[in-house]
PDB file of C-alpha atoms in Angstrom:
ATOM      1  CA  MET P   1    -104.016 -12.665  45.063  1.00 37.00           C
ATOM      2  CA  PRO P   2    -101.688 -13.872  47.830  1.00 41.00           C
ATOM      3  CA  SER P   3     -98.009 -14.133  46.958  1.00 47.00           C
ATOM      4  CA  GLY P   4     -97.092 -17.573  45.671  1.00 52.00           C
ATOM      5  CA  GLY P   5    -100.690 -18.407  44.632  1.00 53.00           C
ATOM      6  CA  PRO P   6    -101.779 -19.460  41.155  1.00 63.00           C
ATOM      7  CA  ARG P   7    -101.066 -16.868  38.478  1.00 82.00           C
ATOM      8  CA  THR P   8    -103.805 -15.427  36.312  1.00 93.00           C
ATOM      9  CA  PRO P   9    -103.547 -16.743  32.746  1.00 96.00           C
ATOM     10  CA  GLY P  10    -101.458 -14.413  30.604  1.00 96.00           C
ATOM     11  CA  THR P  11     -98.477 -14.243  28.269  1.00 97.00           C
ATOM     12  CA  THR P  12     -94.834 -13.310  28.597  1.00 96.00           C
ATOM     13  CA  ALA P  13     -92.231 -12.582  25.913  1.00 97.00           C
ATOM     14  CA  VAL P  14     -89.589 -15.323  25.751  1.00 96.00           C
ATOM     15  CA  ALA P  15     -87.820 -14.430  22.481  1.00 97.00           C
ATOM     16  CA  PRO P  16     -88.131 -11.781  19.759  1.00 97.00           C
ATOM     17  CA  GLY P  17     -91.634 -12.160  18.375  1.00 97.00           C
ATOM     18  CA  VAL P  18     -92.417 -15.123  20.634  1.00 98.00           C
ATOM     19  CA  ALA P  19     -94.817 -15.117  23.580  1.00 98.00           C
ATOM     20  CA  ALA P  20     -95.430 -17.969  26.027  1.00 97.00           C
ATOM     21  CA  LEU P  21     -98.745 -18.651  27.746  1.00 98.00           C
ATOM     22  CA  THR P  22     -98.517 -18.591  31.537  1.00 96.00           C
ATOM     23  CA  GLY P  23    -100.855 -19.381  34.429  1.00 95.00           C
ATOM     24  CA  LEU P  24    -102.545 -22.248  32.609  1.00 96.00           C
ATOM     25  CA  SER P  25    -103.333 -23.959  35.887  1.00 92.00           C
ATOM     26  CA  SER P  26    -105.758 -21.099  36.602  1.00 95.00           C
ATOM     27  CA  LEU P  27    -107.844 -21.500  33.450  1.00 96.00           C
ATOM     28  CA  PRO P  28    -111.606 -21.768  34.007  1.00 96.00           C
ATOM     29  CA  PRO P  29    -112.727 -25.337  34.717  1.00 95.00           C
ATOM     30  CA  ALA P  30    -115.302 -25.273  31.919  1.00 97.00           C
ATOM     31  CA  GLU P  31    -113.517 -26.248  28.687  1.00 96.00           C
ATOM     32  CA  ALA P  32    -115.426 -23.899  26.391  1.00 96.00           C
ATOM     33  CA  GLU P  33    -114.687 -20.932  28.651  1.00 97.00           C
ATOM     34  CA  ALA P  34    -111.029 -21.928  28.937  1.00 97.00           C
ATOM     35  CA  VAL P  35    -110.749 -22.068  25.129  1.00 97.00           C
ATOM     36  CA  LEU P  36    -112.129 -18.527  24.893  1.00 97.00           C
ATOM     37  CA  VAL P  37    -109.592 -17.281  27.435  1.00 97.00           C
ATOM     38  CA  VAL P  38    -106.659 -18.873  25.621  1.00 98.00           C
ATOM     39  CA  GLY P  39    -107.934 -17.685  22.261  1.00 97.00           C
ATOM     40  CA  ALA P  40    -108.172 -14.116  23.537  1.00 97.00           C
ATOM     41  CA  LEU P  41    -104.618 -14.257  24.917  1.00 98.00           C
ATOM     42  CA  VAL P  42    -103.316 -15.539  21.592  1.00 98.00           C
ATOM     43  CA  GLN P  43    -105.029 -12.758  19.671  1.00 97.00           C
ATOM     44  CA  GLU P  44    -103.689 -10.155  22.089  1.00 97.00           C
ATOM     45  CA  ALA P  45    -100.172 -11.484  21.582  1.00 98.00           C
ATOM     46  CA  PHE P  46    -100.525 -11.330  17.794  1.00 98.00           C
ATOM     47  CA  ALA P  47    -101.951  -7.802  18.003  1.00 98.00           C
ATOM     48  CA  ALA P  48     -98.902  -6.813  20.066  1.00 97.00           C
ATOM     49  CA  GLY P  49     -96.623  -7.889  17.215  1.00 97.00           C
ATOM     50  CA  HIS P  50     -95.711 -11.445  18.207  1.00 98.00           C
ATOM     51  CA  HIS P  51     -95.658 -14.001  15.392  1.00 98.00           C
ATOM     52  CA  ARG P  52     -95.727 -17.079  17.631  1.00 98.00           C
ATOM     53  CA  VAL P  53     -97.500 -18.077  20.840  1.00 98.00           C
ATOM     54  CA  GLU P  54     -96.328 -21.227  22.606  1.00 98.00           C
ATOM     55  CA  ALA P  55     -97.089 -23.200  25.744  1.00 97.00           C
ATOM     56  CA  GLU P  56     -95.723 -26.150  27.706  1.00 96.00           C
ATOM     57  CA  VAL P  57     -98.036 -28.552  29.481  1.00 96.00           C
ATOM     58  CA  ASP P  58     -97.604 -31.743  31.503  1.00 94.00           C
ATOM     59  CA  ALA P  59     -97.797 -34.617  29.029  1.00 93.00           C
ATOM     60  CA  ASP P  60    -100.423 -36.295  31.225  1.00 92.00           C
ATOM     61  CA  ASP P  61    -102.620 -33.179  31.440  1.00 94.00           C
ATOM     62  CA  ALA P  62    -105.029 -34.132  28.673  1.00 95.00           C
ATOM     63  CA  GLY P  63    -107.564 -31.447  29.657  1.00 96.00           C
ATOM     64  CA  THR P  64    -105.226 -28.471  29.261  1.00 97.00           C
ATOM     65  CA  ARG P  65    -103.742 -29.960  26.096  1.00 96.00           C
ATOM     66  CA  ARG P  66    -107.212 -30.249  24.595  1.00 96.00           C
ATOM     67  CA  VAL P  67    -107.984 -26.613  25.478  1.00 97.00           C
ATOM     68  CA  LEU P  68    -104.776 -25.437  23.817  1.00 98.00           C
ATOM     69  CA  GLN P  69    -105.449 -27.467  20.701  1.00 97.00           C
ATOM     70  CA  ARG P  70    -109.002 -26.170  20.422  1.00 96.00           C
ATOM     71  CA  ALA P  71    -107.496 -22.675  20.596  1.00 97.00           C
ATOM     72  CA  GLY P  72    -105.316 -23.518  17.601  1.00 97.00           C
ATOM     73  CA  LEU P  73    -101.986 -24.467  19.227  1.00 97.00           C
ATOM     74  CA  ARG P  74    -100.427 -27.462  17.483  1.00 97.00           C
ATOM     75  CA  PRO P  75     -98.297 -30.062  19.288  1.00 96.00           C
ATOM     76  CA  GLU P  76     -94.615 -29.780  18.350  1.00 95.00           C
ATOM     77  CA  GLY P  77     -92.764 -32.232  20.540  1.00 92.00           C
ATOM     78  CA  ARG P  78     -92.145 -33.861  23.893  1.00 93.00           C
ATOM     79  CA  ALA P  79     -89.412 -32.716  26.286  1.00 93.00           C
ATOM     80  CA  ARG P  80     -88.524 -35.684  28.504  1.00 92.00           C
ATOM     81  CA  GLY P  81     -88.126 -34.853  32.206  1.00 92.00           C
ATOM     82  CA  ARG P  82     -88.431 -31.107  31.495  1.00 89.00           C
ATOM     83  CA  GLY P  83     -91.002 -30.356  34.200  1.00 87.00           C
ATOM     84  CA  LEU P  84     -91.571 -31.002  37.876  1.00 83.00           C
ATOM     85  CA  ASP P  85     -94.680 -31.886  39.836  1.00 80.00           C
ATOM     86  CA  GLY P  86     -95.321 -33.210  43.316  1.00 74.00           C
ATOM     87  CA  SER P  87     -94.084 -36.681  42.406  1.00 78.00           C
ATOM     88  CA  GLY P  88     -90.911 -35.657  40.589  1.00 83.00           C
ATOM     89  CA  ARG P  89     -89.866 -35.038  37.004  1.00 91.00           C
ATOM     90  CA  VAL P  90     -92.473 -35.146  34.248  1.00 91.00           C
ATOM     91  CA  ASP P  91     -92.433 -34.878  30.486  1.00 94.00           C
ATOM     92  CA  LEU P  92     -93.706 -31.652  28.964  1.00 95.00           C
ATOM     93  CA  LEU P  93     -95.448 -31.184  25.644  1.00 96.00           C
ATOM     94  CA  ARG P  94     -94.811 -28.018  23.666  1.00 97.00           C
ATOM     95  CA  LEU P  95     -97.609 -26.582  21.563  1.00 97.00           C
ATOM     96  CA  ALA P  96     -97.584 -23.435  19.452  1.00 98.00           C
ATOM     97  CA  ARG P  97     -99.648 -21.321  17.092  1.00 98.00           C
ATOM     98  CA  LEU P  98     -98.235 -19.011  14.423  1.00 98.00           C
ATOM     99  CA  VAL P  99     -99.876 -15.798  13.324  1.00 97.00           C
ATOM    100  CA  GLU P 100    -100.303 -17.194   9.794  1.00 97.00           C
ATOM    101  CA  ASP P 101    -101.975 -20.419  10.964  1.00 97.00           C
ATOM    102  CA  PRO P 102    -105.636 -20.814   9.910  1.00 96.00           C
ATOM    103  CA  GLU P 103    -108.262 -19.715  12.397  1.00 95.00           C
ATOM    104  CA  PRO P 104    -109.520 -22.487  14.705  1.00 95.00           C
ATOM    105  CA  GLY P 105    -112.753 -24.009  13.482  1.00 92.00           C
ATOM    106  CA  THR P 106    -111.917 -23.718   9.795  1.00 95.00           C
ATOM    107  CA  PRO P 107    -111.311 -26.769   7.564  1.00 95.00           C
ATOM    108  CA  ALA P 108    -107.687 -25.718   7.006  1.00 96.00           C
ATOM    109  CA  ALA P 109    -107.100 -25.510  10.753  1.00 95.00           C
ATOM    110  CA  PHE P 110    -108.676 -28.939  11.262  1.00 95.00           C
ATOM    111  CA  LEU P 111    -106.398 -30.536   8.657  1.00 95.00           C
ATOM    112  CA  GLY P 112    -103.340 -28.785  10.066  1.00 95.00           C
ATOM    113  CA  MET P 113    -104.152 -30.057  13.551  1.00 94.00           C
ATOM    114  CA  LEU P 114    -104.635 -33.592  12.233  1.00 94.00           C
ATOM    115  CA  ASP P 115    -101.251 -33.452  10.539  1.00 93.00           C
ATOM    116  CA  ALA P 116     -99.649 -32.301  13.797  1.00 93.00           C
ATOM    117  CA  THR P 117    -101.369 -34.812  16.077  1.00 92.00           C
ATOM    118  CA  LEU P 118    -101.777 -38.074  14.157  1.00 91.00           C
ATOM    119  CA  PRO P 119     -99.155 -40.758  14.831  1.00 89.00           C
ATOM    120  CA  LEU P 120     -96.058 -40.955  12.658  1.00 89.00           C
ATOM    121  CA  LYS P 121     -94.839 -44.366  11.518  1.00 91.00           C
ATOM    122  CA  ARG P 122     -91.161 -44.971  10.771  1.00 94.00           C
ATOM    123  CA  VAL P 123     -90.602 -46.523   7.325  1.00 97.00           C
ATOM    124  CA  ILE P 124     -87.543 -48.709   6.714  1.00 97.00           C
ATOM    125  CA  VAL P 125     -86.571 -49.819   3.199  1.00 98.00           C
ATOM    126  CA  GLN P 126     -84.227 -52.698   2.483  1.00 98.00           C
ATOM    127  CA  GLY P 127     -83.152 -54.676  -0.553  1.00 97.00           C
ATOM    128  CA  LEU P 128     -82.681 -58.383  -1.167  1.00 97.00           C
ATOM    129  CA  ILE P 129     -79.622 -59.094  -3.344  1.00 97.00           C
ATOM    130  CA  HIS P 130     -79.000 -62.663  -4.568  1.00 95.00           C
ATOM    131  CA  ASP P 131     -75.859 -64.332  -5.891  1.00 94.00           C
ATOM    132  CA  GLY P 132     -77.793 -66.858  -7.991  1.00 92.00           C
ATOM    133  CA  ASP P 133     -76.629 -69.727  -5.786  1.00 93.00           C
ATOM    134  CA  GLY P 134     -79.060 -69.517  -2.881  1.00 92.00           C
ATOM    135  CA  ARG P 135     -77.257 -66.809  -0.921  1.00 96.00           C
ATOM    136  CA  VAL P 136     -78.202 -63.230  -0.055  1.00 97.00           C
ATOM    137  CA  LEU P 137     -75.971 -60.244   0.608  1.00 97.00           C
ATOM    138  CA  LEU P 138     -75.720 -59.128   4.238  1.00 97.00           C
ATOM    139  CA  CYS P 139     -73.883 -56.131   5.628  1.00 97.00           C
ATOM    140  CA  GLU P 140     -71.613 -56.061   8.662  1.00 95.00           C
ATOM    141  CA  LEU P 141     -72.348 -52.762  10.409  1.00 93.00           C
ATOM    142  CA  THR P 142     -70.115 -50.538  12.504  1.00 93.00           C
ATOM    143  CA  TYR P 143     -72.821 -49.534  14.983  1.00 90.00           C
ATOM    144  CA  LYS P 144     -74.346 -52.896  15.927  1.00 89.00           C
ATOM    145  CA  LYS P 145     -73.261 -56.519  16.108  1.00 92.00           C
ATOM    146  CA  ASP P 146     -76.144 -57.894  14.026  1.00 94.00           C
ATOM    147  CA  TRP P 147     -75.673 -58.176  10.275  1.00 97.00           C
ATOM    148  CA  ASP P 148     -78.485 -56.813   8.140  1.00 97.00           C
ATOM    149  CA  LEU P 149     -79.800 -56.302   4.622  1.00 97.00           C
ATOM    150  CA  VAL P 150     -78.685 -53.193   2.784  1.00 97.00           C
ATOM    151  CA  GLY P 151     -81.002 -50.213   3.304  1.00 97.00           C
ATOM    152  CA  GLY P 152     -82.147 -47.801   5.961  1.00 95.00           C
ATOM    153  CA  VAL P 153     -84.811 -45.385   7.144  1.00 96.00           C
ATOM    154  CA  ALA P 154     -86.710 -43.356   4.557  1.00 96.00           C
ATOM    155  CA  GLU P 155     -86.343 -39.607   4.951  1.00 95.00           C
ATOM    156  CA  PRO P 156     -89.411 -37.352   5.280  1.00 92.00           C
ATOM    157  CA  ALA P 157     -91.084 -36.748   1.894  1.00 93.00           C
ATOM    158  CA  GLU P 158     -88.772 -39.320   0.259  1.00 96.00           C
ATOM    159  CA  SER P 159     -90.367 -42.186  -1.659  1.00 96.00           C
ATOM    160  CA  PRO P 160     -89.394 -45.701  -0.538  1.00 97.00           C
ATOM    161  CA  VAL P 161     -87.811 -46.438  -3.932  1.00 97.00           C
ATOM    162  CA  ASP P 162     -85.778 -43.219  -3.891  1.00 97.00           C
ATOM    163  CA  SER P 163     -84.739 -43.994  -0.328  1.00 97.00           C
ATOM    164  CA  LEU P 164     -83.475 -47.447  -1.234  1.00 98.00           C
ATOM    165  CA  LEU P 165     -81.620 -46.132  -4.288  1.00 97.00           C
ATOM    166  CA  ARG P 166     -79.929 -43.575  -2.049  1.00 97.00           C
ATOM    167  CA  GLU P 167     -79.064 -46.073   0.681  1.00 97.00           C
ATOM    168  CA  VAL P 168     -77.541 -48.553  -1.793  1.00 97.00           C
ATOM    169  CA  ARG P 169     -75.497 -45.798  -3.404  1.00 96.00           C
ATOM    170  CA  GLU P 170     -74.320 -44.469  -0.034  1.00 95.00           C
ATOM    171  CA  GLU P 171     -73.589 -47.805   1.626  1.00 96.00           C
ATOM    172  CA  LEU P 172     -72.287 -49.896  -1.281  1.00 96.00           C
ATOM    173  CA  GLY P 173     -71.122 -47.271  -3.773  1.00 96.00           C
ATOM    174  CA  VAL P 174     -73.109 -48.810  -6.641  1.00 96.00           C
ATOM    175  CA  ASP P 175     -76.381 -48.129  -8.429  1.00 95.00           C
ATOM    176  CA  LEU P 176     -78.805 -51.056  -8.570  1.00 96.00           C
ATOM    177  CA  PRO P 177     -82.274 -51.070 -10.135  1.00 95.00           C
ATOM    178  CA  VAL P 178     -85.075 -51.488  -7.616  1.00 97.00           C
ATOM    179  CA  GLY P 179     -87.365 -54.362  -8.578  1.00 95.00           C
ATOM    180  CA  GLU P 180     -90.613 -55.723  -7.173  1.00 95.00           C
ATOM    181  CA  LEU P 181     -91.815 -55.210  -3.630  1.00 96.00           C
ATOM    182  CA  LEU P 182     -91.262 -58.564  -1.950  1.00 96.00           C
ATOM    183  CA  ALA P 183     -92.609 -57.954   1.555  1.00 96.00           C
ATOM    184  CA  VAL P 184     -94.258 -55.495   3.898  1.00 97.00           C
ATOM    185  CA  ASP P 185     -93.251 -56.337   7.465  1.00 96.00           C
ATOM    186  CA  TRP P 186     -94.657 -54.663  10.560  1.00 96.00           C
ATOM    187  CA  LEU P 187     -91.935 -54.535  13.195  1.00 94.00           C
ATOM    188  CA  PRO P 188     -93.100 -54.267  16.829  1.00 93.00           C
ATOM    189  CA  PRO P 189     -91.014 -52.239  19.320  1.00 90.00           C
ATOM    190  CA  TYR P 190     -87.519 -53.724  19.532  1.00 85.00           C
ATOM    191  CA  ARG P 191     -84.891 -52.678  22.062  1.00 81.00           C
ATOM    192  CA  GLN P 192     -84.690 -48.859  21.853  1.00 80.00           C
ATOM    193  CA  TRP P 193     -86.784 -48.679  18.657  1.00 83.00           C
ATOM    194  CA  ARG P 194     -90.482 -47.927  18.367  1.00 89.00           C
ATOM    195  CA  ASP P 195     -92.564 -49.923  15.898  1.00 94.00           C
ATOM    196  CA  ALA P 196     -92.013 -49.467  12.169  1.00 95.00           C
ATOM    197  CA  LEU P 197     -93.007 -50.657   8.713  1.00 97.00           C
ATOM    198  CA  LEU P 198     -90.309 -52.437   6.726  1.00 97.00           C
ATOM    199  CA  LEU P 199     -90.525 -52.610   2.923  1.00 98.00           C
ATOM    200  CA  VAL P 200     -88.262 -55.159   1.239  1.00 98.00           C
ATOM    201  CA  PHE P 201     -87.581 -54.815  -2.495  1.00 97.00           C
ATOM    202  CA  ASP P 202     -85.876 -57.158  -4.925  1.00 96.00           C
ATOM    203  CA  LEU P 203     -82.500 -55.740  -5.996  1.00 97.00           C
ATOM    204  CA  GLY P 204     -81.721 -58.579  -8.359  1.00 95.00           C
ATOM    205  CA  VAL P 205     -79.015 -61.207  -8.917  1.00 96.00           C
ATOM    206  CA  HIS P 206     -75.479 -59.816  -8.786  1.00 97.00           C
ATOM    207  CA  PRO P 207     -72.942 -62.597  -8.079  1.00 95.00           C
ATOM    208  CA  ASP P 208     -69.937 -60.272  -8.499  1.00 94.00           C
ATOM    209  CA  LEU P 209     -71.285 -57.484  -6.316  1.00 95.00           C
ATOM    210  CA  ALA P 210     -69.083 -58.223  -3.285  1.00 90.00           C
ATOM    211  CA  GLN P 211     -66.033 -57.464  -5.433  1.00 91.00           C
ATOM    212  CA  ARG P 212     -67.510 -54.254  -6.873  1.00 93.00           C
ATOM    213  CA  VAL P 213     -68.776 -52.461  -3.773  1.00 95.00           C
ATOM    214  CA  VAL P 214     -67.134 -49.398  -2.238  1.00 94.00           C
ATOM    215  CA  LEU P 215     -68.228 -49.532   1.390  1.00 93.00           C
ATOM    216  CA  GLN P 216     -69.288 -46.498   3.395  1.00 92.00           C
ATOM    217  CA  PRO P 217     -66.661 -46.750   6.189  1.00 92.00           C
ATOM    218  CA  SER P 218     -68.752 -44.923   8.780  1.00 92.00           C
ATOM    219  CA  GLU P 219     -71.467 -47.607   8.604  1.00 91.00           C
ATOM    220  CA  LEU P 220     -70.167 -50.801   6.964  1.00 94.00           C
ATOM    221  CA  THR P 221     -67.093 -52.922   7.620  1.00 94.00           C
ATOM    222  CA  ALA P 222     -67.825 -55.750   5.152  1.00 95.00           C
ATOM    223  CA  VAL P 223     -70.463 -57.509   3.072  1.00 96.00           C
ATOM    224  CA  ARG P 224     -71.062 -61.254   3.191  1.00 95.00           C
ATOM    225  CA  TRP P 225     -72.900 -63.800   1.059  1.00 97.00           C
ATOM    226  CA  CYS P 226     -74.959 -66.047   3.338  1.00 96.00           C
ATOM    227  CA  THR P 227     -77.589 -68.730   3.062  1.00 96.00           C
ATOM    228  CA  VAL P 228     -80.628 -68.354   5.271  1.00 96.00           C
ATOM    229  CA  GLU P 229     -79.195 -71.018   7.571  1.00 96.00           C
ATOM    230  CA  GLU P 230     -75.820 -69.271   7.794  1.00 96.00           C
ATOM    231  CA  ALA P 231     -77.529 -65.983   8.624  1.00 96.00           C
ATOM    232  CA  GLU P 232     -79.116 -67.371  11.795  1.00 96.00           C
ATOM    233  CA  GLY P 233     -77.269 -66.040  14.813  1.00 94.00           C
ATOM    234  CA  ARG P 234     -75.564 -63.366  12.747  1.00 96.00           C
ATOM    235  CA  VAL P 235     -78.687 -61.288  12.095  1.00 96.00           C
ATOM    236  CA  ALA P 236     -81.329 -60.134  14.570  1.00 94.00           C
ATOM    237  CA  PRO P 237     -84.031 -62.759  15.187  1.00 94.00           C
ATOM    238  CA  TYR P 238     -86.690 -60.786  13.327  1.00 93.00           C
ATOM    239  CA  VAL P 239     -84.386 -60.491  10.286  1.00 95.00           C
ATOM    240  CA  HIS P 240     -83.885 -64.253  10.222  1.00 96.00           C
ATOM    241  CA  ARG P 241     -87.651 -64.788  10.422  1.00 96.00           C
ATOM    242  CA  LEU P 242     -88.006 -62.344   7.525  1.00 96.00           C
ATOM    243  CA  LEU P 243     -85.445 -64.259   5.428  1.00 96.00           C
ATOM    244  CA  VAL P 244     -87.174 -67.574   6.134  1.00 95.00           C
ATOM    245  CA  SER P 245     -90.551 -66.121   5.127  1.00 94.00           C
ATOM    246  CA  LEU P 246     -89.130 -64.523   1.990  1.00 93.00           C
ATOM    247  CA  ARG P 247     -87.471 -67.772   0.905  1.00 92.00           C
ATOM    248  CA  ALA P 248     -90.762 -69.634   1.294  1.00 91.00           C
ATOM    249  CA  ALA P 249     -92.691 -66.964  -0.601  1.00 89.00           C
ATOM    250  CA  LEU P 250     -90.173 -66.899  -3.461  1.00 87.00           C
ATOM    251  CA  ARG P 251     -90.200 -70.690  -3.740  1.00 86.00           C
ATOM    252  CA  ASP P 252     -93.996 -70.624  -3.949  1.00 79.00           C
ATOM    253  CA  GLY P 253     -93.851 -67.990  -6.676  1.00 76.00           C
ATOM    254  CA  GLY P 254     -96.218 -65.771  -4.711  1.00 70.00           C
ATOM    255  CA  SER P 255     -96.704 -62.031  -4.867  1.00 80.00           C
ATOM    256  CA  THR P 256     -95.878 -59.488  -2.170  1.00 91.00           C
ATOM    257  CA  VAL P 257     -96.276 -60.956   1.326  1.00 93.00           C
ATOM    258  CA  PHE P 258     -97.441 -59.150   4.434  1.00 95.00           C
ATOM    259  CA  LEU P 259     -95.595 -60.104   7.601  1.00 95.00           C
ATOM    260  CA  GLU P 260     -95.775 -59.205  11.265  1.00 95.00           C
ATOM    261  CA  ASP P 261     -92.378 -59.377  12.963  1.00 94.00           C
ATOM    262  CA  GLY P 262     -91.095 -61.463  10.080  1.00 94.00           C
ATOM    263  CA  VAL P 263     -93.918 -64.003  10.212  1.00 94.00           C
ATOM    264  CA  PRO P 264     -96.778 -64.361   7.664  1.00 91.00           C
ATOM    265  CA  LEU P 265     -99.978 -62.790   8.948  1.00 80.00           C
ATOM    266  CA  ARG P 266    -102.009 -65.945   9.493  1.00 68.00           C
ATOM    267  CA  THR P 267     -99.142 -67.641  11.303  1.00 60.00           C
ATOM    268  CA  ALA P 268     -98.415 -64.552  13.389  1.00 48.00           C
ATOM    269  CA  ARG P 269    -102.014 -64.258  14.515  1.00 53.00           C
ATOM    270  CA  SER P 270    -102.158 -67.907  15.529  1.00 46.00           C
ATOM    271  CA  LEU P 271     -99.042 -67.820  17.740  1.00 42.00           C
TER     272      LEU P 271
END
């Protein structure tokens, strides 16, 4: 092969016990044949004592990514601007297979690949605290100008209720019982955030809470009692829409409401 031409597919050691696939641009054009080639390289690497085989591929190269996945390599993440092509910097996807992973084609391998490839949805949990006089508790935050309800992002493998209990304890220094689920709100992409599901629970009526809290200084500077009208302009627009919808639902005595961007479903779909 002339110097500087495409490399034959192979592997190279990149760390103790770790081999990287190389020459992927020279895989056979037929997908089934390419899968066999990659599968053979993976098995050779495992037989040589490696416990992991990995590869990086242009995020837009769906064909090569599919070949790697059919050979049992699971997606692990996206490296922004990590690669170069003729038009400039490109994102790279990293995929890998471990020696203990199930063999491709087995039910266990199929489920493992689904778990690695299906979309993840961020879950946010927040609590509505009342003072018994038409006001709700809002938090002034250190890291953004908008006030917000108490709460935060649920950790992996953490139940929404446990997450809210933890957030209240961390942010306010108190333990409050988590009541009924008031709303499920789908939040579309907003500023730097991707879309998310927001769960809002009732944390009860606690008129003296503002005097009892011990604020987490790294996140909160103060807490404020506000009516829905007073909150407008102090909270993000979607939070104000949420508060308006929650007030209407509570006045109607309804059950859990489903919202999209703070607006009841039927209204949201008609906008």
